[in-house]
Amino acid sequence: MAKLPYKVELSSENKYFWCACGLSLTQPFCDGSHRGSDKKSLNFEVAVPQTAWLCGCKMTKNPPYCDGTHNQLEE
Ligand code: FES
């Protein structure tokens, strides 16, 4: 699991599936690796194109966006 956020360019024309379980091999987005568990991806869209920092540690309180919680995680 990454301890840092991922910088991504988001389009207002796409739907996104943020990996909430940390198992995806295509971070920070879902690749279906959660199947068979009780986890689900978080589906989201943006109204305007933007650069965003998506959480990689999966501990954010504001998913899918990084809220700085990773700074409090132990090594
Ligand atoms: S990467 Fe998860 S809170 Fe920043």
Short mmCIF file of C-alpha atoms in Angstrom, two decimals, residues 27-71:
data_model
loop_
_atom_site.label_atom_id
_atom_site.label_comp_id
_atom_site.label_asym_id
_atom_site.label_seq_id
_atom_site.Cartn_x
_atom_site.Cartn_y
_atom_site.Cartn_z
CA GLN A 27 -3.49 2.48 -8.25
CA PRO A 28 -5.14 4.72 -7.40
CA PHE A 29 -7.92 3.22 -9.49
CA CYS A 30 -9.82 -0.03 -9.07
CA ASP A 31 -8.87 -3.07 -11.17
CA GLY A 32 -11.42 -5.42 -9.62
CA SER A 33 -8.96 -7.08 -7.22
CA HIS A 34 -11.43 -6.60 -4.35
CA ARG A 35 -13.82 -9.18 -5.81
CA GLY A 36 -14.59 -11.87 -3.28
CA SER A 37 -14.08 -9.47 -0.35
CA ASP A 38 -16.54 -7.14 1.35
CA LYS A 39 -14.76 -4.08 -0.11
CA LYS A 40 -16.02 -1.93 -2.95
CA SER A 41 -14.51 0.78 -5.10
CA LEU A 42 -15.64 4.36 -4.62
CA ASN A 43 -17.19 5.70 -7.81
CA PHE A 44 -16.90 9.40 -8.47
CA GLU A 45 -16.98 12.11 -11.13
CA VAL A 46 -15.78 15.69 -11.25
CA ALA A 47 -17.70 18.68 -12.60
CA VAL A 48 -14.68 20.37 -14.15
CA PRO A 49 -11.32 19.03 -15.39
CA GLN A 50 -8.77 19.22 -12.62
CA THR A 51 -5.55 17.97 -11.13
CA ALA A 52 -6.21 15.99 -7.95
CA TRP A 53 -4.27 14.12 -5.31
CA LEU A 54 -6.00 10.79 -4.71
CA CYS A 55 -5.33 8.93 -1.49
CA GLY A 56 -2.90 6.01 -1.76
CA CYS A 57 -2.81 5.00 1.90
CA LYS A 58 -6.57 4.32 1.95
CA MET A 59 -6.90 5.95 5.37
CA THR A 60 -8.22 9.35 4.25
CA LYS A 61 -11.40 10.65 5.86
CA ASN A 62 -12.29 12.40 2.61
CA PRO A 63 -12.13 9.64 -0.03
CA PRO A 64 -11.01 9.55 -2.75
CA TYR A 65 -8.94 12.63 -1.96
CA CYS A 66 -5.83 12.78 0.20
CA ASP A 67 -6.51 14.66 3.44
CA GLY A 68 -3.00 14.40 4.87
CA THR A 69 -3.75 11.40 7.09
CA HIS A 70 -0.78 9.56 5.52
CA ASN A 71 1.52 11.93 7.42
#
